[in-house]
């Protein structure tokens, strides 16, 4: 429960700091996707400052930022991106992705662990990208009805 509370608190801080006012203000000035990219790069930079490599920060946090930002724009609030962000981080903890043993363990049957990591990152990027597009589609359809 302590970990869950910590991840909800972290998600609240990060979503307020990146996908609240900064994203909305940037969107008015730069447009939707330019603002999204700017915030994603800054969000990745924060993770680099926390010890991540640029590759992991851009493919991990940067791609995640695009989803959380689009969820914020599409829903016109922060509740959904906070929930998505906290749920992702908590599930990543459960699978052992936060440097802990986790509840579930990855088993690499054949091949190298580096290849398994590459496949896992590709699956993450694909899932987050499809989810981002789903929120963009929802947002676009809502705007057409208004």
XYZ file of N, CA, C and O in Angstrom:
584
model
N 0.821 -1.207 0.000
C 0.000 0.000 0.000
C 0.860 1.265 0.000
O 0.484 2.243 -0.618
N 1.995 1.200 0.712
C 2.881 2.364 0.755
C 3.415 2.663 -0.647
O 3.462 3.821 -1.072
N 3.784 1.617 -1.381
C 4.285 1.813 -2.747
C 3.206 2.403 -3.643
O 3.480 3.306 -4.438
N 1.996 1.902 -3.519
C 0.894 2.429 -4.335
C 0.670 3.905 -4.028
O 0.541 4.723 -4.949
N 0.643 4.263 -2.756
C 0.470 5.667 -2.366
C 1.622 6.526 -2.897
O 1.399 7.641 -3.388
N 2.830 5.987 -2.839
C 3.989 6.728 -3.351
C 3.871 6.959 -4.853
O 4.152 8.061 -5.340
N 3.427 5.946 -5.594
C 3.300 6.110 -7.046
C 2.145 7.029 -7.425
O 2.235 7.753 -8.422
N 1.079 7.025 -6.662
C -0.015 7.976 -6.916
C 0.482 9.400 -6.645
O 0.228 10.317 -7.435
N 1.220 9.585 -5.548
C 1.772 10.913 -5.233
C 2.743 11.376 -6.307
O 2.709 12.540 -6.740
N 3.617 10.484 -6.755
C 4.575 10.825 -7.812
C 3.846 11.189 -9.102
O 4.188 12.175 -9.760
N 2.836 10.407 -9.451
C 2.067 10.696 -10.671
C 1.379 12.053 -10.562
O 1.347 12.812 -11.534
N 0.841 12.368 -9.393
C 0.210 13.684 -9.195
C 1.222 14.803 -9.421
O 0.939 15.767 -10.144
N 2.404 14.678 -8.840
C 3.426 15.710 -8.993
C 3.849 15.854 -10.452
O 3.881 16.955 -10.996
N 4.130 14.728 -11.104
C 4.610 14.810 -12.481
C 3.531 15.304 -13.442
O 3.821 16.095 -14.341
N 2.308 14.867 -13.254
C 1.238 15.313 -14.149
C 0.921 16.793 -13.941
O 0.697 17.516 -14.909
N 0.914 17.250 -12.698
C 0.710 18.685 -12.447
C 1.851 19.508 -13.053
O 1.617 20.550 -13.675
N 3.077 19.023 -12.878
C 4.251 19.770 -13.323
C 4.417 19.788 -14.839
O 4.992 20.744 -15.384
N 3.916 18.772 -15.527
C 4.167 18.681 -16.963
C 2.906 18.759 -17.824
O 2.917 19.394 -18.869
N 1.844 18.090 -17.415
C 0.673 17.980 -18.294
C -0.516 18.820 -17.838
O -1.602 18.690 -18.385
N -0.280 19.672 -16.880
C -1.287 20.640 -16.469
C -1.024 21.955 -17.201
O -1.053 22.021 -18.434
N -0.742 22.985 -16.440
C -0.535 24.327 -17.011
C 0.561 24.381 -18.084
O 0.345 24.977 -19.149
N 1.741 23.774 -17.860
C 2.788 23.882 -18.889
C 2.351 23.343 -20.262
O 2.632 23.956 -21.283
N 1.667 22.211 -20.272
C 1.210 21.651 -21.548
C 0.139 22.529 -22.175
O 0.173 22.821 -23.373
N -0.828 22.979 -21.371
C -1.908 23.807 -21.912
C -1.368 25.117 -22.483
O -1.764 25.556 -23.557
N -0.464 25.743 -21.761
C 0.112 27.011 -22.218
C 0.937 26.801 -23.488
O 0.827 27.560 -24.449
N 1.750 25.758 -23.493
C 2.564 25.443 -24.670
C 1.683 25.101 -25.865
O 2.002 25.480 -26.996
N 0.584 24.413 -25.616
C -0.328 24.038 -26.704
C -0.917 25.278 -27.364
O -1.033 25.333 -28.590
N -1.284 26.276 -26.574
C -1.836 27.508 -27.139
C -0.813 28.232 -28.015
O -1.167 28.830 -29.027
N 0.446 28.164 -27.633
C 1.500 28.882 -28.354
C 2.026 28.073 -29.537
O 2.196 28.603 -30.630
N 2.273 26.780 -29.330
C 2.968 25.957 -30.322
C 2.071 25.027 -31.134
O 2.500 24.501 -32.154
N 0.870 24.773 -30.645
C 0.024 23.752 -31.267
C 0.163 22.441 -30.508
O 1.085 22.262 -29.700
N -0.735 21.529 -30.796
C -0.837 20.296 -30.021
C 0.434 19.455 -30.042
O 1.003 19.157 -28.998
N 0.896 19.041 -31.230
C 2.005 18.083 -31.276
C 3.352 18.711 -30.953
O 4.210 18.061 -30.343
N 3.557 19.975 -31.299
C 4.814 20.641 -30.924
C 4.900 20.785 -29.414
O 5.961 20.568 -28.814
N 3.782 21.140 -28.795
C 3.753 21.245 -27.332
C 3.986 19.879 -26.697
O 4.744 19.756 -25.727
N 3.350 18.859 -27.252
C 3.523 17.495 -26.745
C 4.998 17.089 -26.808
O 5.534 16.538 -25.848
N 5.650 17.348 -27.939
C 7.062 16.977 -28.093
C 7.960 17.760 -27.139
O 8.878 17.193 -26.541
N 7.699 19.055 -26.995
C 8.486 19.868 -26.062
C 8.374 19.321 -24.645
O 9.391 19.102 -23.965
N 7.157 19.079 -24.194
C 6.946 18.574 -22.831
C 7.561 17.189 -22.671
O 8.172 16.885 -21.641
N 7.453 16.339 -23.693
C 8.031 14.993 -23.627
C 9.552 15.050 -23.482
O 10.136 14.277 -22.716
N 10.184 15.968 -24.199
C 11.644 16.103 -24.104
C 12.048 16.606 -22.723
O 12.995 16.100 -22.114
N 11.319 17.581 -22.207
C 11.617 18.092 -20.862
C 11.361 17.007 -19.813
O 12.154 16.832 -18.878
N 10.282 16.248 -19.977
C 9.950 15.150 -19.066
C 11.056 14.088 -19.108
O 11.495 13.598 -18.056
N 11.529 13.756 -20.301
C 12.638 12.803 -20.429
C 13.890 13.365 -19.762
O 14.625 12.632 -19.081
N 14.123 14.670 -19.948
C 15.279 15.308 -19.310
C 15.249 15.202 -17.796
O 16.294 15.012 -17.159
N 14.062 15.311 -17.211
C 13.954 15.138 -15.764
C 14.374 13.721 -15.364
O 15.030 13.522 -14.343
N 14.026 12.740 -16.173
C 14.399 11.363 -15.877
C 15.904 11.133 -16.083
O 16.510 10.354 -15.356
N 16.499 11.823 -17.059
C 17.953 11.758 -17.229
C 18.632 12.334 -15.991
O 19.601 11.770 -15.487
N 18.102 13.432 -15.476
C 18.650 14.028 -14.253
C 18.544 13.057 -13.076
O 19.345 13.119 -12.142
N 17.559 12.145 -13.145
C 17.391 11.132 -12.101
C 18.227 9.882 -12.320
O 18.094 8.911 -11.580
N 19.066 9.873 -13.373
C 19.972 8.756 -13.570
C 19.688 7.857 -14.772
O 20.418 6.920 -15.021
N 18.632 8.142 -15.511
C 18.322 7.331 -16.693
C 19.263 7.703 -17.841
O 19.774 8.820 -17.898
N 19.453 6.793 -18.781
C 20.164 7.131 -20.021
C 19.192 7.896 -20.910
O 17.971 7.781 -20.754
N 19.725 8.676 -21.857
C 18.856 9.417 -22.772
C 17.991 8.465 -23.586
O 16.826 8.740 -23.843
N 18.556 7.330 -23.999
C 17.779 6.363 -24.783
C 16.573 5.864 -23.994
O 15.440 5.872 -24.491
N 16.808 5.432 -22.752
C 15.699 4.950 -21.921
C 14.725 6.068 -21.567
O 13.519 5.841 -21.509
N 15.249 7.264 -21.336
C 14.381 8.381 -20.979
C 13.473 8.776 -22.144
O 12.276 9.019 -21.948
N 14.014 8.828 -23.355
C 13.197 9.217 -24.505
C 12.198 8.124 -24.883
O 11.025 8.413 -25.131
N 12.665 6.866 -24.913
C 11.765 5.775 -25.286
C 10.795 5.407 -24.163
O 9.682 4.959 -24.429
N 11.208 5.602 -22.923
C 10.352 5.277 -21.778
C 9.494 6.463 -21.358
O 8.312 6.555 -21.698
N 10.102 7.387 -20.646
C 9.365 8.536 -20.117
C 8.841 9.444 -21.228
O 7.721 9.951 -21.144
N 9.624 9.644 -22.273
C 9.185 10.523 -23.365
C 7.951 9.999 -24.076
O 6.992 10.738 -24.305
N 7.953 8.722 -24.394
C 6.794 8.110 -25.049
C 5.607 8.085 -24.088
O 4.472 8.358 -24.476
N 5.870 7.792 -22.815
C 4.809 7.831 -21.806
C 4.225 9.227 -21.671
O 3.010 9.393 -21.529
N 5.075 10.232 -21.761
C 4.613 11.613 -21.669
C 3.631 11.955 -22.779
O 2.662 12.687 -22.559
N 3.860 11.419 -23.970
C 2.933 11.671 -25.075
C 1.547 11.099 -24.759
O 0.532 11.739 -25.017
N 1.523 9.899 -24.172
C 0.232 9.309 -23.780
C -0.426 10.125 -22.685
O -1.596 10.493 -22.789
N 0.310 10.428 -21.621
C -0.288 11.147 -20.496
C -0.728 12.545 -20.916
O -1.773 13.032 -20.489
N 0.055 13.190 -21.781
C -0.325 14.508 -22.275
C -1.571 14.455 -23.144
O -2.469 15.291 -23.015
N -1.647 13.471 -24.022
C -2.831 13.362 -24.888
C -4.054 13.004 -24.057
O -5.153 13.482 -24.338
N -3.882 12.178 -23.024
C -5.004 11.863 -22.126
C -5.473 13.130 -21.408
O -6.674 13.355 -21.246
N -4.536 13.979 -21.011
C -4.879 15.236 -20.356
C -5.644 16.160 -21.303
O -6.655 16.758 -20.921
N -5.190 16.251 -22.528
C -5.852 17.109 -23.515
C -7.234 16.561 -23.866
O -8.217 17.299 -23.901
N -7.318 15.263 -24.116
C -8.586 14.658 -24.545
C -9.651 14.720 -23.460
O -10.823 14.949 -23.754
N -9.246 14.540 -22.210
C -10.229 14.525 -21.119
C -10.388 15.895 -20.465
O -11.242 16.061 -19.599
N -9.542 16.849 -20.874
C -9.556 18.204 -20.314
C -9.393 18.204 -18.801
O -10.029 18.964 -18.078
N -8.514 17.339 -18.316
C -8.249 17.262 -16.888
C -7.024 16.412 -16.626
O -6.349 15.955 -17.544
N -6.752 16.193 -15.345
C -5.566 15.424 -14.963
C -5.886 14.093 -14.294
O -4.979 13.302 -14.064
N -7.152 13.819 -14.011
C -7.495 12.578 -13.301
C -7.095 11.343 -14.113
O -6.479 10.413 -13.574
N -7.430 11.311 -15.393
C -7.111 10.138 -16.222
C -5.601 9.973 -16.384
O -5.082 8.870 -16.170
N -4.847 11.028 -16.740
C -3.404 10.815 -16.850
C -2.745 10.448 -15.514
O -1.810 9.646 -15.495
N -3.231 10.993 -14.424
C -2.685 10.597 -13.117
C -2.950 9.118 -12.878
O -2.053 8.367 -12.461
N -4.169 8.669 -13.155
C -4.500 7.253 -12.977
C -3.672 6.358 -13.878
O -3.153 5.326 -13.429
N -3.536 6.720 -15.158
C -2.727 5.930 -16.090
C -1.268 5.865 -15.637
O -0.642 4.804 -15.648
N -0.737 7.007 -15.252
C 0.666 7.109 -14.848
C 0.931 6.287 -13.590
O 1.891 5.504 -13.541
N 0.087 6.458 -12.589
C 0.263 5.707 -11.332
C 0.102 4.210 -11.576
O 0.876 3.397 -11.056
N -0.885 3.835 -12.382
C -1.114 2.413 -12.674
C 0.077 1.815 -13.415
O 0.521 0.705 -13.085
N 0.611 2.540 -14.389
C 1.773 2.016 -15.112
C 2.947 1.816 -14.164
O 3.580 0.755 -14.149
N 3.272 2.845 -13.378
C 4.419 2.742 -12.467
C 4.240 1.619 -11.450
O 5.184 0.884 -11.152
N 3.037 1.477 -10.914
C 2.791 0.436 -9.918
C 2.890 -0.954 -10.552
O 3.501 -1.862 -9.982
N 2.326 -1.117 -11.739
C 2.417 -2.414 -12.428
C 3.857 -2.724 -12.812
O 4.284 -3.884 -12.763
N 4.621 -1.694 -13.175
C 6.032 -1.891 -13.482
C 6.779 -2.369 -12.226
O 7.647 -3.240 -12.312
N 6.428 -1.828 -11.089
C 7.009 -2.289 -9.822
C 6.675 -3.759 -9.592
O 7.540 -4.561 -9.235
N 5.419 -4.134 -9.825
C 4.995 -5.518 -9.601
C 5.732 -6.501 -10.503
O 5.987 -7.634 -10.111
N 6.087 -6.070 -11.704
C 6.787 -6.969 -12.623
C 8.300 -6.933 -12.417
O 9.043 -7.585 -13.122
N 8.754 -6.165 -11.444
C 10.179 -6.112 -11.145
C 10.933 -5.069 -11.931
O 12.163 -5.080 -11.963
N 10.235 -4.135 -12.548
C 10.878 -3.130 -13.384
C 11.403 -1.914 -12.659
O 11.971 -1.032 -13.273
N 11.214 -1.816 -11.379
C 11.689 -0.648 -10.629
C 12.898 -1.001 -9.757
O 13.142 -0.383 -8.736
N 13.620 -2.015 -10.179
C 14.807 -2.412 -9.419
C 14.490 -3.302 -8.231
O 15.363 -3.589 -7.422
N 13.242 -3.743 -8.126
C 12.875 -4.643 -7.037
C 12.631 -6.029 -7.620
O 12.600 -6.219 -8.827
N 12.445 -6.994 -6.753
C 12.169 -8.350 -7.202
C 10.822 -8.470 -7.879
O 10.622 -9.283 -8.767
N 9.879 -7.635 -7.481
C 8.552 -7.676 -8.064
C 7.778 -8.907 -7.647
O 8.276 -9.779 -6.940
N 6.543 -8.974 -8.070
C 5.687 -10.120 -7.792
C 5.824 -11.135 -8.924
O 5.839 -12.327 -8.709
N 5.917 -10.626 -10.155
C 6.095 -11.485 -11.317
C 7.544 -11.403 -11.759
O 8.194 -10.386 -11.604
N 8.039 -12.470 -12.321
C 9.423 -12.489 -12.783
C 9.437 -12.748 -14.290
O 8.711 -13.604 -14.770
N 10.273 -12.004 -14.978
C 10.471 -12.251 -16.394
C 11.328 -13.497 -16.551
O 12.294 -13.698 -15.825
N 10.968 -14.331 -17.490
C 11.759 -15.513 -17.788
C 12.152 -15.429 -19.254
O 11.287 -15.334 -20.126
N 13.445 -15.433 -19.506
C 13.945 -15.390 -20.863
C 14.320 -16.817 -21.238
O 15.311 -17.349 -20.758
N 13.486 -17.443 -22.072
C 13.671 -18.852 -22.402
C 14.901 -19.079 -23.271
O 15.664 -19.996 -23.043
N 15.061 -18.285 -24.273
C 16.222 -18.436 -25.146
C 16.641 -17.059 -25.625
O 15.884 -16.108 -25.573
N 17.849 -16.976 -26.105
C 18.344 -15.683 -26.555
C 18.995 -14.919 -25.413
O 19.167 -15.429 -24.313
N 19.318 -13.712 -25.685
C 20.030 -12.920 -24.687
C 19.065 -12.022 -23.920
O 18.024 -11.619 -24.439
N 19.418 -11.671 -22.697
C 18.603 -10.705 -21.938
C 18.511 -9.356 -22.653
O 17.492 -8.682 -22.562
N 19.562 -8.972 -23.390
C 19.519 -7.695 -24.117
C 18.440 -7.736 -25.192
O 17.722 -6.758 -25.407
N 18.305 -8.869 -25.861
C 17.252 -9.010 -26.881
C 15.884 -8.955 -26.228
O 14.964 -8.324 -26.760
N 15.728 -9.586 -25.086
C 14.451 -9.550 -24.372
C 14.109 -8.117 -23.973
O 12.955 -7.694 -24.074
N 15.115 -7.359 -23.550
C 14.904 -5.956 -23.183
C 14.472 -5.141 -24.400
O 13.591 -4.290 -24.306
N 15.070 -5.407 -25.545
C 14.715 -4.706 -26.783
C 13.270 -5.010 -27.174
O 12.512 -4.105 -27.546
N 12.879 -6.267 -27.083
C 11.510 -6.660 -27.413
C 10.526 -6.013 -26.435
O 9.476 -5.508 -26.833
N 10.875 -6.002 -25.153
C 10.007 -5.382 -24.144
C 9.843 -3.887 -24.412
O 8.733 -3.351 -24.322
N 10.930 -3.198 -24.771
C 10.856 -1.764 -25.047
C 10.023 -1.521 -26.299
O 9.223 -0.579 -26.343
N 10.182 -2.350 -27.316
C 9.389 -2.195 -28.540
C 7.901 -2.387 -28.246
O 7.061 -1.639 -28.764
N 7.571 -3.365 -27.423
C 6.167 -3.595 -27.055
C 5.622 -2.408 -26.269
O 4.480 -1.972 -26.496
N 6.425 -1.860 -25.359
C 6.023 -0.687 -24.577
C 5.742 0.501 -25.497
O 4.700 1.160 -25.391
N 6.676 0.778 -26.417
C 6.514 1.912 -27.332
C 5.268 1.720 -28.208
O 4.489 2.654 -28.408
N 5.060 0.502 -28.683
C 3.880 0.228 -29.524
C 2.588 0.436 -28.737
O 1.654 1.093 -29.223
N 2.500 -0.107 -27.529
C 1.291 0.023 -26.709
C 1.023 1.476 -26.339
O -0.111 1.959 -26.459
N 2.048 2.190 -25.913
C 1.874 3.593 -25.533
C 1.501 4.439 -26.751
O 0.664 5.336 -26.649
N 2.095 4.152 -27.908
C 1.780 4.902 -29.126
C 0.342 4.662 -29.573
O -0.370 5.615 -29.925
N -0.091 3.418 -29.541
C -1.481 3.118 -29.902
C -2.460 3.773 -28.934
O -3.503 4.288 -29.353
N -2.118 3.782 -27.668
C -2.976 4.423 -26.668
C -3.021 5.930 -26.875
O -4.082 6.554 -26.751
N -1.883 6.523 -27.202
C -1.834 7.956 -27.495
C -2.716 8.279 -28.693
O -3.498 9.240 -28.664
N -2.619 7.465 -29.736
C -3.453 7.680 -30.919
C -4.936 7.520 -30.601
O -5.770 8.250 -31.145
N -5.270 6.604 -29.723
C -6.676 6.427 -29.326
C -7.201 7.686 -28.636
O -8.307 8.153 -28.934
N -6.406 8.262 -27.726
C -6.831 9.500 -27.062
C -6.880 10.655 -28.054
O -7.765 11.506 -27.970
N -5.936 10.708 -29.014
C -5.970 11.759 -30.024
C -7.234 11.632 -30.868
O -7.897 12.628 -31.168
N -7.574 10.405 -31.265
C -8.774 10.174 -32.063
C -10.014 10.616 -31.296
O -10.889 11.295 -31.831
N -10.085 10.252 -30.019
C -11.208 10.649 -29.174
C -11.296 12.172 -29.110
O -12.365 12.760 -29.282
N -10.167 12.827 -28.872
C -10.108 14.287 -28.800
C -10.558 14.910 -30.124
O -11.343 15.864 -30.142
N -10.083 14.374 -31.243
C -10.435 14.903 -32.566
C -11.925 14.760 -32.837
O -12.555 15.678 -33.361
N -12.488 13.625 -32.489
C -13.926 13.396 -32.694
C -14.756 14.341 -31.824
O -15.771 14.855 -32.275
N -14.324 14.563 -30.580
C -15.049 15.487 -29.692
C -15.007 16.901 -30.249
O -16.003 17.619 -30.192
N -13.870 17.311 -30.774
C -13.743 18.669 -31.329
C -14.623 18.849 -32.546
O -15.146 19.936 -32.777
N -14.788 17.815 -33.344
C -15.656 17.912 -34.539
C -17.119 18.088 -34.174
O -17.870 18.736 -34.896
N -17.521 17.518 -33.041
C -18.919 17.636 -32.613
C -19.237 18.978 -31.991
O -20.384 19.350 -31.889
N -18.234 19.690 -31.545
C -18.460 20.963 -30.853
C -18.731 22.073 -31.826
O -18.448 22.194 -32.901
